[in-house]
Amino acid sequence: MIEEIEARRKILDSTETGPVMWVPLSMSTGAFAGETIGARIDSPLFDNSAMDGYAVRASECRTGDTLRVAKAVQAAGPDVGHVVHPGEAVRIFTGAPVPPGADAVIMQEDVKFADERKTKIEVLEGVEEGEFIRRRGSDVCEGQRILGRGEKITPATVGLIASQGLPNVPIFQRPLVNILTTGDELVDPGEWLAEGEIYNSNGPMLAAAVERIGGIAARLHAPDDPEVLRTVIKKAFQTGNFLIVAGGVSVGERDFVKGVLNDLGAKPEFWRVNVKPGKPFLFGRFEDRVSIFGLPGNPVSAFVTFSLFA
């Protein structure tokens, strides 16, 4: 029997990452980055307005001040080329580049027109220098790390990567994980239960857990028959990167998994961990290419050991 920390170390030391592949950004959510991704450009790329309002000089924009309204209007898109002169305010919209000469934006709610022709505005609430301006690089600076190797790609990081103009991203190929449940008594949900049978909850639970952390789950089942178990495990070794076996790893007369694994040439790294529930946990390797996780058949123990070690 070994301790939990030692078990984790052995698993990490024995398990390799999969190959790296490039996929469209739109297909990367939930995958893990195969390389560190850095920012190629500043974001935002230019100083821009955080509000609809007026671009102004903050020193001339105190409560009660009056400013003339320039004819130019700066919307999101190309810079119209207007310079904000002293005593002047330029109409501006959210996301638009801040024109030269302005050092603040005042919200449209904080002004009112001071004449009928709407050529002047009166300041109702003054602003400070830099207020309501999103500075260049305030989100991400060129060269800054935006996603580390091995980090999970979330919808938020997809948006961040898209802001850099990257259409494709490197990810670790999703591993195929064979999930093998064992036992004569197990029946899939939706089937009729005969006397002494129970529904197979480990299979769906473990498949969902594997999919949640980025794997591709394939479900298998074998009765308490060592020859059938051997055939199913042999097939799993040929198709997947990982094999998770739920049940049959303890010391009962009908716990055949360890014996079958040994017969097939699998190398056990350890069996039994000092955790409760989940003591009869097994980890091994087959031909240095398939990692094997043997979980107890009890659903609570299976979930605990999967969460701790898989």
PDB file of C-alpha atoms in Angstrom:
ATOM      1  CA  MET A   1       0.000   0.000   0.000  1.00  0.00           C
ATOM      2  CA  ILE A   2       1.258   3.490  -0.857  1.00  0.00           C
ATOM      3  CA  GLU A   3       0.222   6.995   0.135  1.00  0.00           C
ATOM      4  CA  GLU A   4      -1.964   9.241  -2.015  1.00  0.00           C
ATOM      5  CA  ILE A   5       0.829  11.707  -2.864  1.00  0.00           C
ATOM      6  CA  GLU A   6       3.179   8.915  -3.945  1.00  0.00           C
ATOM      7  CA  ALA A   7       0.412   7.378  -6.060  1.00  0.00           C
ATOM      8  CA  ARG A   8      -0.152  10.660  -7.860  1.00  0.00           C
ATOM      9  CA  ARG A   9       3.571  11.091  -8.473  1.00  0.00           C
ATOM     10  CA  LYS A  10       3.880   7.638  -9.990  1.00  0.00           C
ATOM     11  CA  ILE A  11       0.899   8.263 -12.269  1.00  0.00           C
ATOM     12  CA  LEU A  12       2.254  11.603 -13.473  1.00  0.00           C
ATOM     13  CA  ASP A  13       5.739  10.188 -14.035  1.00  0.00           C
ATOM     14  CA  SER A  14       4.349   7.266 -16.046  1.00  0.00           C
ATOM     15  CA  THR A  15       1.812   9.114 -18.197  1.00  0.00           C
ATOM     16  CA  GLU A  16       2.759  11.061 -21.312  1.00  0.00           C
ATOM     17  CA  THR A  17       0.872  13.829 -23.076  1.00  0.00           C
ATOM     18  CA  GLY A  18      -0.616  13.071 -26.466  1.00  0.00           C
ATOM     19  CA  PRO A  19       0.418  14.525 -29.828  1.00  0.00           C
ATOM     20  CA  VAL A  20      -0.213  18.181 -30.645  1.00  0.00           C
ATOM     21  CA  MET A  21      -2.571  19.087 -33.473  1.00  0.00           C
ATOM     22  CA  TRP A  22      -3.836  22.359 -34.916  1.00  0.00           C
ATOM     23  CA  VAL A  23      -7.587  22.941 -35.022  1.00  0.00           C
ATOM     24  CA  PRO A  24      -9.844  25.864 -35.925  1.00  0.00           C
ATOM     25  CA  LEU A  25     -10.351  28.170 -32.969  1.00  0.00           C
ATOM     26  CA  SER A  26     -14.099  27.524 -33.104  1.00  0.00           C
ATOM     27  CA  MET A  27     -13.475  23.822 -32.379  1.00  0.00           C
ATOM     28  CA  SER A  28     -11.005  24.270 -29.520  1.00  0.00           C
ATOM     29  CA  THR A  29     -13.276  24.918 -26.521  1.00  0.00           C
ATOM     30  CA  GLY A  30     -12.657  22.376 -23.769  1.00  0.00           C
ATOM     31  CA  ALA A  31      -9.351  21.188 -25.234  1.00  0.00           C
ATOM     32  CA  PHE A  32      -5.927  21.784 -23.677  1.00  0.00           C
ATOM     33  CA  ALA A  33      -3.367  24.082 -25.282  1.00  0.00           C
ATOM     34  CA  GLY A  34      -0.513  22.185 -26.906  1.00  0.00           C
ATOM     35  CA  GLU A  35       1.793  25.212 -26.833  1.00  0.00           C
ATOM     36  CA  THR A  36       2.035  28.502 -24.975  1.00  0.00           C
ATOM     37  CA  ILE A  37       0.209  31.213 -26.924  1.00  0.00           C
ATOM     38  CA  GLY A  38       1.380  34.803 -26.708  1.00  0.00           C
ATOM     39  CA  ALA A  39      -0.245  38.039 -27.800  1.00  0.00           C
ATOM     40  CA  ARG A  40       0.798  39.220 -31.266  1.00  0.00           C
ATOM     41  CA  ILE A  41      -0.673  42.703 -30.899  1.00  0.00           C
ATOM     42  CA  ASP A  42      -1.795  45.049 -28.162  1.00  0.00           C
ATOM     43  CA  SER A  43      -5.450  44.769 -27.189  1.00  0.00           C
ATOM     44  CA  PRO A  44      -7.068  47.168 -27.590  1.00  0.00           C
ATOM     45  CA  LEU A  45      -4.877  48.269 -30.450  1.00  0.00           C
ATOM     46  CA  PHE A  46      -5.577  51.971 -29.870  1.00  0.00           C
ATOM     47  CA  ASP A  47      -7.021  54.243 -27.199  1.00  0.00           C
ATOM     48  CA  ASN A  48     -10.789  54.066 -27.534  1.00  0.00           C
ATOM     49  CA  SER A  49     -13.902  55.312 -25.851  1.00  0.00           C
ATOM     50  CA  ALA A  50     -15.589  53.173 -23.211  1.00  0.00           C
ATOM     51  CA  MET A  51     -18.836  55.143 -23.464  1.00  0.00           C
ATOM     52  CA  ASP A  52     -21.087  57.077 -25.805  1.00  0.00           C
ATOM     53  CA  GLY A  53     -20.442  60.750 -25.115  1.00  0.00           C
ATOM     54  CA  TYR A  54     -17.950  63.457 -25.979  1.00  0.00           C
ATOM     55  CA  ALA A  55     -14.161  63.487 -26.291  1.00  0.00           C
ATOM     56  CA  VAL A  56     -12.859  66.424 -24.263  1.00  0.00           C
ATOM     57  CA  ARG A  57      -9.938  67.975 -22.452  1.00  0.00           C
ATOM     58  CA  ALA A  58     -10.440  67.067 -18.775  1.00  0.00           C
ATOM     59  CA  SER A  59      -9.078  70.407 -17.527  1.00  0.00           C
ATOM     60  CA  GLU A  60     -11.879  72.203 -19.374  1.00  0.00           C
ATOM     61  CA  CYS A  61     -14.601  69.784 -18.321  1.00  0.00           C
ATOM     62  CA  ARG A  62     -15.624  70.708 -14.797  1.00  0.00           C
ATOM     63  CA  THR A  63     -19.171  70.927 -13.506  1.00  0.00           C
ATOM     64  CA  GLY A  64     -20.821  74.010 -15.007  1.00  0.00           C
ATOM     65  CA  ASP A  65     -18.311  74.457 -17.869  1.00  0.00           C
ATOM     66  CA  THR A  66     -19.618  75.045 -21.397  1.00  0.00           C
ATOM     67  CA  LEU A  67     -18.003  73.570 -24.495  1.00  0.00           C
ATOM     68  CA  ARG A  68     -18.736  74.042 -28.171  1.00  0.00           C
ATOM     69  CA  VAL A  69     -19.619  70.886 -30.105  1.00  0.00           C
ATOM     70  CA  ALA A  70     -17.416  70.167 -33.117  1.00  0.00           C
ATOM     71  CA  LYS A  71     -19.072  69.246 -36.405  1.00  0.00           C
ATOM     72  CA  ALA A  72     -16.944  66.115 -36.616  1.00  0.00           C
ATOM     73  CA  VAL A  73     -18.366  62.887 -35.197  1.00  0.00           C
ATOM     74  CA  GLN A  74     -16.058  60.003 -34.245  1.00  0.00           C
ATOM     75  CA  ALA A  75     -17.802  56.636 -34.585  1.00  0.00           C
ATOM     76  CA  ALA A  76     -16.232  53.196 -34.235  1.00  0.00           C
ATOM     77  CA  GLY A  77     -14.058  52.576 -37.265  1.00  0.00           C
ATOM     78  CA  PRO A  78     -11.527  54.789 -39.033  1.00  0.00           C
ATOM     79  CA  ASP A  79     -10.203  57.896 -37.315  1.00  0.00           C
ATOM     80  CA  VAL A  80     -11.924  60.943 -38.889  1.00  0.00           C
ATOM     81  CA  GLY A  81      -8.731  62.937 -38.350  1.00  0.00           C
ATOM     82  CA  HIS A  82     -10.222  65.692 -36.185  1.00  0.00           C
ATOM     83  CA  VAL A  83      -8.115  67.225 -33.408  1.00  0.00           C
ATOM     84  CA  VAL A  84      -9.919  68.325 -30.239  1.00  0.00           C
ATOM     85  CA  HIS A  85      -9.116  72.012 -29.827  1.00  0.00           C
ATOM     86  CA  PRO A  86      -9.336  74.024 -26.593  1.00  0.00           C
ATOM     87  CA  GLY A  87     -12.922  74.620 -25.487  1.00  0.00           C
ATOM     88  CA  GLU A  88     -14.225  71.943 -27.843  1.00  0.00           C
ATOM     89  CA  ALA A  89     -16.045  68.606 -27.490  1.00  0.00           C
ATOM     90  CA  VAL A  90     -16.225  65.925 -30.194  1.00  0.00           C
ATOM     91  CA  ARG A  91     -19.170  63.538 -30.307  1.00  0.00           C
ATOM     92  CA  ILE A  92     -17.832  60.004 -29.839  1.00  0.00           C
ATOM     93  CA  PHE A  93     -19.273  56.510 -29.567  1.00  0.00           C
ATOM     94  CA  THR A  94     -18.260  53.385 -27.683  1.00  0.00           C
ATOM     95  CA  GLY A  95     -15.226  51.682 -29.239  1.00  0.00           C
ATOM     96  CA  ALA A  96     -14.285  54.667 -31.374  1.00  0.00           C
ATOM     97  CA  PRO A  97     -10.665  55.870 -31.409  1.00  0.00           C
ATOM     98  CA  VAL A  98     -10.066  58.819 -29.098  1.00  0.00           C
ATOM     99  CA  PRO A  99      -9.103  61.824 -31.272  1.00  0.00           C
ATOM    100  CA  PRO A 100      -5.848  63.697 -30.689  1.00  0.00           C
ATOM    101  CA  GLY A 101      -6.124  66.510 -28.169  1.00  0.00           C
ATOM    102  CA  ALA A 102      -8.655  64.705 -25.974  1.00  0.00           C
ATOM    103  CA  ASP A 103      -7.626  63.108 -22.699  1.00  0.00           C
ATOM    104  CA  ALA A 104     -11.039  62.055 -21.374  1.00  0.00           C
ATOM    105  CA  VAL A 105     -14.531  61.098 -22.448  1.00  0.00           C
ATOM    106  CA  ILE A 106     -17.600  62.476 -20.726  1.00  0.00           C
ATOM    107  CA  MET A 107     -20.764  60.364 -20.813  1.00  0.00           C
ATOM    108  CA  GLN A 108     -23.682  61.779 -22.758  1.00  0.00           C
ATOM    109  CA  GLU A 109     -25.784  61.449 -19.590  1.00  0.00           C
ATOM    110  CA  ASP A 110     -23.485  63.944 -17.825  1.00  0.00           C
ATOM    111  CA  VAL A 111     -24.069  66.844 -20.237  1.00  0.00           C
ATOM    112  CA  LYS A 112     -26.988  68.816 -21.635  1.00  0.00           C
ATOM    113  CA  PHE A 113     -27.269  71.094 -24.627  1.00  0.00           C
ATOM    114  CA  ALA A 114     -26.723  74.718 -23.685  1.00  0.00           C
ATOM    115  CA  ASP A 115     -28.477  76.271 -26.712  1.00  0.00           C
ATOM    116  CA  GLU A 116     -31.357  75.488 -29.038  1.00  0.00           C
ATOM    117  CA  ARG A 117     -29.081  74.859 -32.031  1.00  0.00           C
ATOM    118  CA  LYS A 118     -27.240  72.164 -30.019  1.00  0.00           C
ATOM    119  CA  THR A 119     -23.880  73.704 -30.786  1.00  0.00           C
ATOM    120  CA  LYS A 120     -22.845  73.872 -27.129  1.00  0.00           C
ATOM    121  CA  ILE A 121     -23.023  71.512 -24.163  1.00  0.00           C
ATOM    122  CA  GLU A 122     -23.024  72.244 -20.454  1.00  0.00           C
ATOM    123  CA  VAL A 123     -21.134  69.883 -18.146  1.00  0.00           C
ATOM    124  CA  LEU A 124     -23.349  68.438 -15.414  1.00  0.00           C
ATOM    125  CA  GLU A 125     -20.686  66.175 -13.889  1.00  0.00           C
ATOM    126  CA  GLY A 126     -17.001  66.784 -14.468  1.00  0.00           C
ATOM    127  CA  VAL A 127     -14.443  64.148 -15.502  1.00  0.00           C
ATOM    128  CA  GLU A 128     -10.840  63.370 -14.631  1.00  0.00           C
ATOM    129  CA  GLU A 129      -7.994  62.843 -17.077  1.00  0.00           C
ATOM    130  CA  GLY A 130      -8.180  59.368 -18.631  1.00  0.00           C
ATOM    131  CA  GLU A 131     -11.778  58.770 -17.542  1.00  0.00           C
ATOM    132  CA  PHE A 132     -13.788  56.438 -19.795  1.00  0.00           C
ATOM    133  CA  ILE A 133     -10.810  55.819 -22.089  1.00  0.00           C
ATOM    134  CA  ARG A 134      -9.667  52.241 -22.669  1.00  0.00           C
ATOM    135  CA  ARG A 135      -5.932  52.599 -23.188  1.00  0.00           C
ATOM    136  CA  ARG A 136      -3.983  50.699 -25.816  1.00  0.00           C
ATOM    137  CA  GLY A 137      -2.776  47.393 -24.366  1.00  0.00           C
ATOM    138  CA  SER A 138      -4.921  47.697 -21.243  1.00  0.00           C
ATOM    139  CA  ASP A 139      -6.330  44.194 -21.812  1.00  0.00           C
ATOM    140  CA  VAL A 140      -3.267  42.466 -23.279  1.00  0.00           C
ATOM    141  CA  CYS A 141       0.142  43.756 -24.344  1.00  0.00           C
ATOM    142  CA  GLU A 142       2.079  42.398 -27.314  1.00  0.00           C
ATOM    143  CA  GLY A 143       4.202  39.442 -26.181  1.00  0.00           C
ATOM    144  CA  GLN A 144       2.160  38.803 -23.033  1.00  0.00           C
ATOM    145  CA  ARG A 145       1.241  35.183 -22.361  1.00  0.00           C
ATOM    146  CA  ILE A 146      -2.472  34.644 -22.887  1.00  0.00           C
ATOM    147  CA  LEU A 147      -2.615  30.843 -22.597  1.00  0.00           C
ATOM    148  CA  GLY A 148      -0.065  28.420 -21.178  1.00  0.00           C
ATOM    149  CA  ARG A 149       0.796  24.961 -22.468  1.00  0.00           C
ATOM    150  CA  GLY A 150      -1.583  22.453 -20.943  1.00  0.00           C
ATOM    151  CA  GLU A 151      -4.149  25.028 -19.841  1.00  0.00           C
ATOM    152  CA  LYS A 152      -7.783  24.398 -20.705  1.00  0.00           C
ATOM    153  CA  ILE A 153      -9.307  26.516 -23.465  1.00  0.00           C
ATOM    154  CA  THR A 154     -12.490  28.202 -22.239  1.00  0.00           C
ATOM    155  CA  PRO A 155     -14.983  30.452 -24.060  1.00  0.00           C
ATOM    156  CA  ALA A 156     -13.203  33.412 -22.457  1.00  0.00           C
ATOM    157  CA  THR A 157      -9.797  32.375 -23.814  1.00  0.00           C
ATOM    158  CA  VAL A 158     -11.359  31.721 -27.236  1.00  0.00           C
ATOM    159  CA  GLY A 159     -12.414  35.372 -27.287  1.00  0.00           C
ATOM    160  CA  LEU A 160      -8.962  36.480 -26.174  1.00  0.00           C
ATOM    161  CA  ILE A 161      -7.243  34.395 -28.858  1.00  0.00           C
ATOM    162  CA  ALA A 162      -9.680  35.680 -31.489  1.00  0.00           C
ATOM    163  CA  SER A 163      -8.781  39.248 -30.516  1.00  0.00           C
ATOM    164  CA  GLN A 164      -5.249  38.396 -31.645  1.00  0.00           C
ATOM    165  CA  GLY A 165      -6.430  37.390 -35.110  1.00  0.00           C
ATOM    166  CA  LEU A 166      -5.456  33.737 -34.682  1.00  0.00           C
ATOM    167  CA  PRO A 167      -7.771  31.418 -36.670  1.00  0.00           C
ATOM    168  CA  ASN A 168      -6.189  28.139 -35.476  1.00  0.00           C
ATOM    169  CA  VAL A 169      -4.739  26.925 -32.186  1.00  0.00           C
ATOM    170  CA  PRO A 170      -2.456  24.043 -31.134  1.00  0.00           C
ATOM    171  CA  ILE A 171      -4.131  21.544 -28.797  1.00  0.00           C
ATOM    172  CA  PHE A 172      -3.285  18.178 -27.351  1.00  0.00           C
ATOM    173  CA  GLN A 173      -5.198  15.515 -29.216  1.00  0.00           C
ATOM    174  CA  ARG A 174      -8.124  14.313 -27.124  1.00  0.00           C
ATOM    175  CA  PRO A 175      -7.277  10.853 -25.739  1.00  0.00           C
ATOM    176  CA  LEU A 176      -9.565   7.887 -26.267  1.00  0.00           C
ATOM    177  CA  VAL A 177     -10.477   6.468 -22.869  1.00  0.00           C
ATOM    178  CA  ASN A 178     -12.012   3.003 -22.722  1.00  0.00           C
ATOM    179  CA  ILE A 179     -14.267   2.612 -19.696  1.00  0.00           C
ATOM    180  CA  LEU A 180     -14.811  -1.012 -18.744  1.00  0.00           C
ATOM    181  CA  THR A 181     -17.416  -1.992 -16.177  1.00  0.00           C
ATOM    182  CA  THR A 182     -17.493  -5.559 -14.891  1.00  0.00           C
ATOM    183  CA  GLY A 183     -20.092  -7.747 -13.235  1.00  0.00           C
ATOM    184  CA  ASP A 184     -22.912 -10.156 -14.069  1.00  0.00           C
ATOM    185  CA  GLU A 185     -25.334  -8.086 -12.025  1.00  0.00           C
ATOM    186  CA  LEU A 186     -25.056  -4.851 -14.016  1.00  0.00           C
ATOM    187  CA  VAL A 187     -27.802  -3.707 -16.391  1.00  0.00           C
ATOM    188  CA  ASP A 188     -27.839  -0.521 -18.456  1.00  0.00           C
ATOM    189  CA  PRO A 189     -30.371   2.161 -17.498  1.00  0.00           C
ATOM    190  CA  GLY A 190     -33.611   1.671 -19.405  1.00  0.00           C
ATOM    191  CA  GLU A 191     -33.415  -2.129 -19.352  1.00  0.00           C
ATOM    192  CA  TRP A 192     -35.622  -4.398 -17.235  1.00  0.00           C
ATOM    193  CA  LEU A 193     -34.136  -5.460 -13.907  1.00  0.00           C
ATOM    194  CA  ALA A 194     -34.224  -9.150 -13.072  1.00  0.00           C
ATOM    195  CA  GLU A 195     -33.874 -10.397  -9.512  1.00  0.00           C
ATOM    196  CA  GLY A 196     -30.417  -9.620  -8.106  1.00  0.00           C
ATOM    197  CA  GLU A 197     -29.521  -7.131 -10.849  1.00  0.00           C
ATOM    198  CA  ILE A 198     -28.701  -3.435 -10.440  1.00  0.00           C
ATOM    199  CA  TYR A 199     -28.364  -0.577 -12.859  1.00  0.00           C
ATOM    200  CA  ASN A 200     -24.895   0.257 -14.138  1.00  0.00           C
ATOM    201  CA  SER A 201     -24.208   3.748 -12.772  1.00  0.00           C
ATOM    202  CA  ASN A 202     -20.403   3.625 -12.987  1.00  0.00           C
ATOM    203  CA  GLY A 203     -20.328   3.480 -16.781  1.00  0.00           C
ATOM    204  CA  PRO A 204     -22.358   6.647 -17.431  1.00  0.00           C
ATOM    205  CA  MET A 205     -20.761   8.471 -14.490  1.00  0.00           C
ATOM    206  CA  LEU A 206     -17.179   7.772 -15.559  1.00  0.00           C
ATOM    207  CA  ALA A 207     -17.942   8.521 -19.205  1.00  0.00           C
ATOM    208  CA  ALA A 208     -19.350  11.907 -18.202  1.00  0.00           C
ATOM    209  CA  ALA A 209     -16.304  12.584 -16.011  1.00  0.00           C
ATOM    210  CA  VAL A 210     -13.922  11.718 -18.850  1.00  0.00           C
ATOM    211  CA  GLU A 211     -15.766  13.941 -21.336  1.00  0.00           C
ATOM    212  CA  ARG A 212     -15.789  16.794 -18.844  1.00  0.00           C
ATOM    213  CA  ILE A 213     -11.996  16.841 -18.574  1.00  0.00           C
ATOM    214  CA  GLY A 214     -11.435  16.635 -22.326  1.00  0.00           C
ATOM    215  CA  GLY A 215     -11.259  12.923 -23.142  1.00  0.00           C
ATOM    216  CA  ILE A 216     -13.282  10.820 -25.570  1.00  0.00           C
ATOM    217  CA  ALA A 217     -15.115   8.114 -23.650  1.00  0.00           C
ATOM    218  CA  ALA A 218     -15.877   4.659 -25.057  1.00  0.00           C
ATOM    219  CA  ARG A 219     -17.911   2.327 -22.860  1.00  0.00           C
ATOM    220  CA  LEU A 220     -17.265  -1.404 -22.592  1.00  0.00           C
ATOM    221  CA  HIS A 221     -18.690  -4.118 -20.342  1.00  0.00           C
ATOM    222  CA  ALA A 222     -17.682  -7.629 -19.362  1.00  0.00           C
ATOM    223  CA  PRO A 223     -19.401 -10.215 -17.164  1.00  0.00           C
ATOM    224  CA  ASP A 224     -17.594 -12.050 -14.382  1.00  0.00           C
ATOM    225  CA  ASP A 225     -15.891 -14.361 -16.858  1.00  0.00           C
ATOM    226  CA  PRO A 226     -12.092 -14.200 -17.154  1.00  0.00           C
ATOM    227  CA  GLU A 227     -12.064 -15.274 -20.819  1.00  0.00           C
ATOM    228  CA  VAL A 228     -14.580 -12.640 -21.883  1.00  0.00           C
ATOM    229  CA  LEU A 229     -12.760 -10.093 -19.735  1.00  0.00           C
ATOM    230  CA  ARG A 230      -9.486 -10.982 -21.445  1.00  0.00           C
ATOM    231  CA  THR A 231     -11.029 -10.463 -24.902  1.00  0.00           C
ATOM    232  CA  VAL A 232     -12.541  -7.108 -23.976  1.00  0.00           C
ATOM    233  CA  ILE A 233      -9.357  -5.782 -22.338  1.00  0.00           C
ATOM    234  CA  LYS A 234      -7.253  -6.946 -25.275  1.00  0.00           C
ATOM    235  CA  LYS A 235      -9.527  -4.995 -27.609  1.00  0.00           C
ATOM    236  CA  ALA A 236      -9.257  -1.941 -25.356  1.00  0.00           C
ATOM    237  CA  PHE A 237      -5.457  -2.104 -25.501  1.00  0.00           C
ATOM    238  CA  GLN A 238      -5.639  -1.981 -29.296  1.00  0.00           C
ATOM    239  CA  THR A 239      -7.902   1.049 -29.536  1.00  0.00           C
ATOM    240  CA  GLY A 240      -7.375   3.470 -26.659  1.00  0.00           C
ATOM    241  CA  ASN A 241      -4.783   5.533 -24.843  1.00  0.00           C
ATOM    242  CA  PHE A 242      -6.278   4.849 -21.431  1.00  0.00           C
ATOM    243  CA  LEU A 243      -8.247   2.025 -19.842  1.00  0.00           C
ATOM    244  CA  ILE A 244     -10.418   2.584 -16.785  1.00  0.00           C
ATOM    245  CA  VAL A 245     -11.795  -0.576 -15.199  1.00  0.00           C
ATOM    246  CA  ALA A 246     -14.537  -0.218 -12.604  1.00  0.00           C
ATOM    247  CA  GLY A 247     -14.884  -3.302 -10.418  1.00  0.00           C
ATOM    248  CA  GLY A 248     -13.030  -6.578 -10.151  1.00  0.00           C
ATOM    249  CA  VAL A 249      -9.794  -5.135  -8.732  1.00  0.00           C
ATOM    250  CA  SER A 250     -10.144  -6.236  -5.113  1.00  0.00           C
ATOM    251  CA  VAL A 251      -9.445  -9.647  -3.548  1.00  0.00           C
ATOM    252  CA  GLY A 252     -12.760 -11.450  -4.024  1.00  0.00           C
ATOM    253  CA  GLU A 253     -13.057 -14.810  -5.717  1.00  0.00           C
ATOM    254  CA  ARG A 254     -14.705 -13.150  -8.710  1.00  0.00           C
ATOM    255  CA  ASP A 255     -12.267 -10.230  -8.976  1.00  0.00           C
ATOM    256  CA  PHE A 256     -10.430 -11.282 -12.121  1.00  0.00           C
ATOM    257  CA  VAL A 257      -9.032  -7.984 -13.412  1.00  0.00           C
ATOM    258  CA  LYS A 258      -5.531  -8.152 -11.890  1.00  0.00           C
ATOM    259  CA  GLY A 259      -4.973 -11.706 -13.094  1.00  0.00           C
ATOM    260  CA  VAL A 260      -6.109 -10.938 -16.635  1.00  0.00           C
ATOM    261  CA  LEU A 261      -3.926  -7.834 -16.805  1.00  0.00           C
ATOM    262  CA  ASN A 262      -0.906  -9.851 -15.694  1.00  0.00           C
ATOM    263  CA  ASP A 263      -1.635 -12.579 -18.258  1.00  0.00           C
ATOM    264  CA  LEU A 264      -1.789  -9.975 -21.035  1.00  0.00           C
ATOM    265  CA  GLY A 265       1.581  -8.521 -20.046  1.00  0.00           C
ATOM    266  CA  ALA A 266       0.435  -5.331 -18.382  1.00  0.00           C
ATOM    267  CA  LYS A 267       2.875  -3.898 -15.861  1.00  0.00           C
ATOM    268  CA  PRO A 268       1.335  -2.943 -12.502  1.00  0.00           C
ATOM    269  CA  GLU A 269       2.856   0.165 -10.926  1.00  0.00           C
ATOM    270  CA  PHE A 270       0.979  -0.165  -7.648  1.00  0.00           C
ATOM    271  CA  TRP A 271      -2.141  -1.652  -6.076  1.00  0.00           C
ATOM    272  CA  ARG A 272      -3.925  -0.326  -2.984  1.00  0.00           C
ATOM    273  CA  VAL A 273      -3.657   3.290  -1.847  1.00  0.00           C
ATOM    274  CA  ASN A 274      -4.056   4.640   1.649  1.00  0.00           C
ATOM    275  CA  VAL A 275      -7.327   6.469   0.959  1.00  0.00           C
ATOM    276  CA  LYS A 276     -10.843   5.782   2.119  1.00  0.00           C
ATOM    277  CA  PRO A 277     -13.016   5.130   0.258  1.00  0.00           C
ATOM    278  CA  GLY A 278     -10.985   3.740  -2.635  1.00  0.00           C
ATOM    279  CA  LYS A 279      -8.235   1.643  -1.060  1.00  0.00           C
ATOM    280  CA  PRO A 280      -8.195  -1.150  -3.722  1.00  0.00           C
ATOM    281  CA  PHE A 281      -7.085   1.234  -6.501  1.00  0.00           C
ATOM    282  CA  LEU A 282      -4.748  -0.088  -9.187  1.00  0.00           C
ATOM    283  CA  PHE A 283      -2.526   1.683 -11.686  1.00  0.00           C
ATOM    284  CA  GLY A 284      -0.434   0.112 -14.399  1.00  0.00           C
ATOM    285  CA  ARG A 285       0.854   0.383 -17.957  1.00  0.00           C
ATOM    286  CA  PHE A 286       0.633  -1.773 -21.054  1.00  0.00           C
ATOM    287  CA  GLU A 287       3.568  -1.649 -23.485  1.00  0.00           C
ATOM    288  CA  ASP A 288       4.347   1.923 -22.336  1.00  0.00           C
ATOM    289  CA  ARG A 289       1.451   3.230 -24.409  1.00  0.00           C
ATOM    290  CA  VAL A 290      -1.743   2.507 -22.437  1.00  0.00           C
ATOM    291  CA  SER A 291      -2.326   3.720 -18.885  1.00  0.00           C
ATOM    292  CA  ILE A 292      -4.578   1.478 -16.787  1.00  0.00           C
ATOM    293  CA  PHE A 293      -6.699   2.689 -13.882  1.00  0.00           C
ATOM    294  CA  GLY A 294      -8.441   0.023 -11.829  1.00  0.00           C
ATOM    295  CA  LEU A 295     -11.222   1.524  -9.711  1.00  0.00           C
ATOM    296  CA  PRO A 296     -13.322  -0.121  -7.026  1.00  0.00           C
ATOM    297  CA  GLY A 297     -16.803  -1.164  -8.142  1.00  0.00           C
ATOM    298  CA  ASN A 298     -18.611   0.824  -5.460  1.00  0.00           C
ATOM    299  CA  PRO A 299     -19.874   3.978  -7.223  1.00  0.00           C
ATOM    300  CA  VAL A 300     -18.763   6.344  -4.449  1.00  0.00           C
ATOM    301  CA  SER A 301     -15.308   4.749  -4.298  1.00  0.00           C
ATOM    302  CA  ALA A 302     -15.082   4.788  -8.095  1.00  0.00           C
ATOM    303  CA  PHE A 303     -15.897   8.491  -8.225  1.00  0.00           C
ATOM    304  CA  VAL A 304     -13.452   9.355  -5.438  1.00  0.00           C
ATOM    305  CA  THR A 305     -10.542   7.460  -6.973  1.00  0.00           C
ATOM    306  CA  PHE A 306     -11.257   8.853 -10.440  1.00  0.00           C
ATOM    307  CA  SER A 307     -11.290  12.386  -9.023  1.00  0.00           C
ATOM    308  CA  LEU A 308      -8.054  11.828  -7.104  1.00  0.00           C
ATOM    309  CA  PHE A 309      -5.971   9.951  -9.653  1.00  0.00           C
ATOM    310  CA  ALA A 310      -7.376  10.034 -13.200  1.00  0.00           C
TER     311      ALA A 310
END
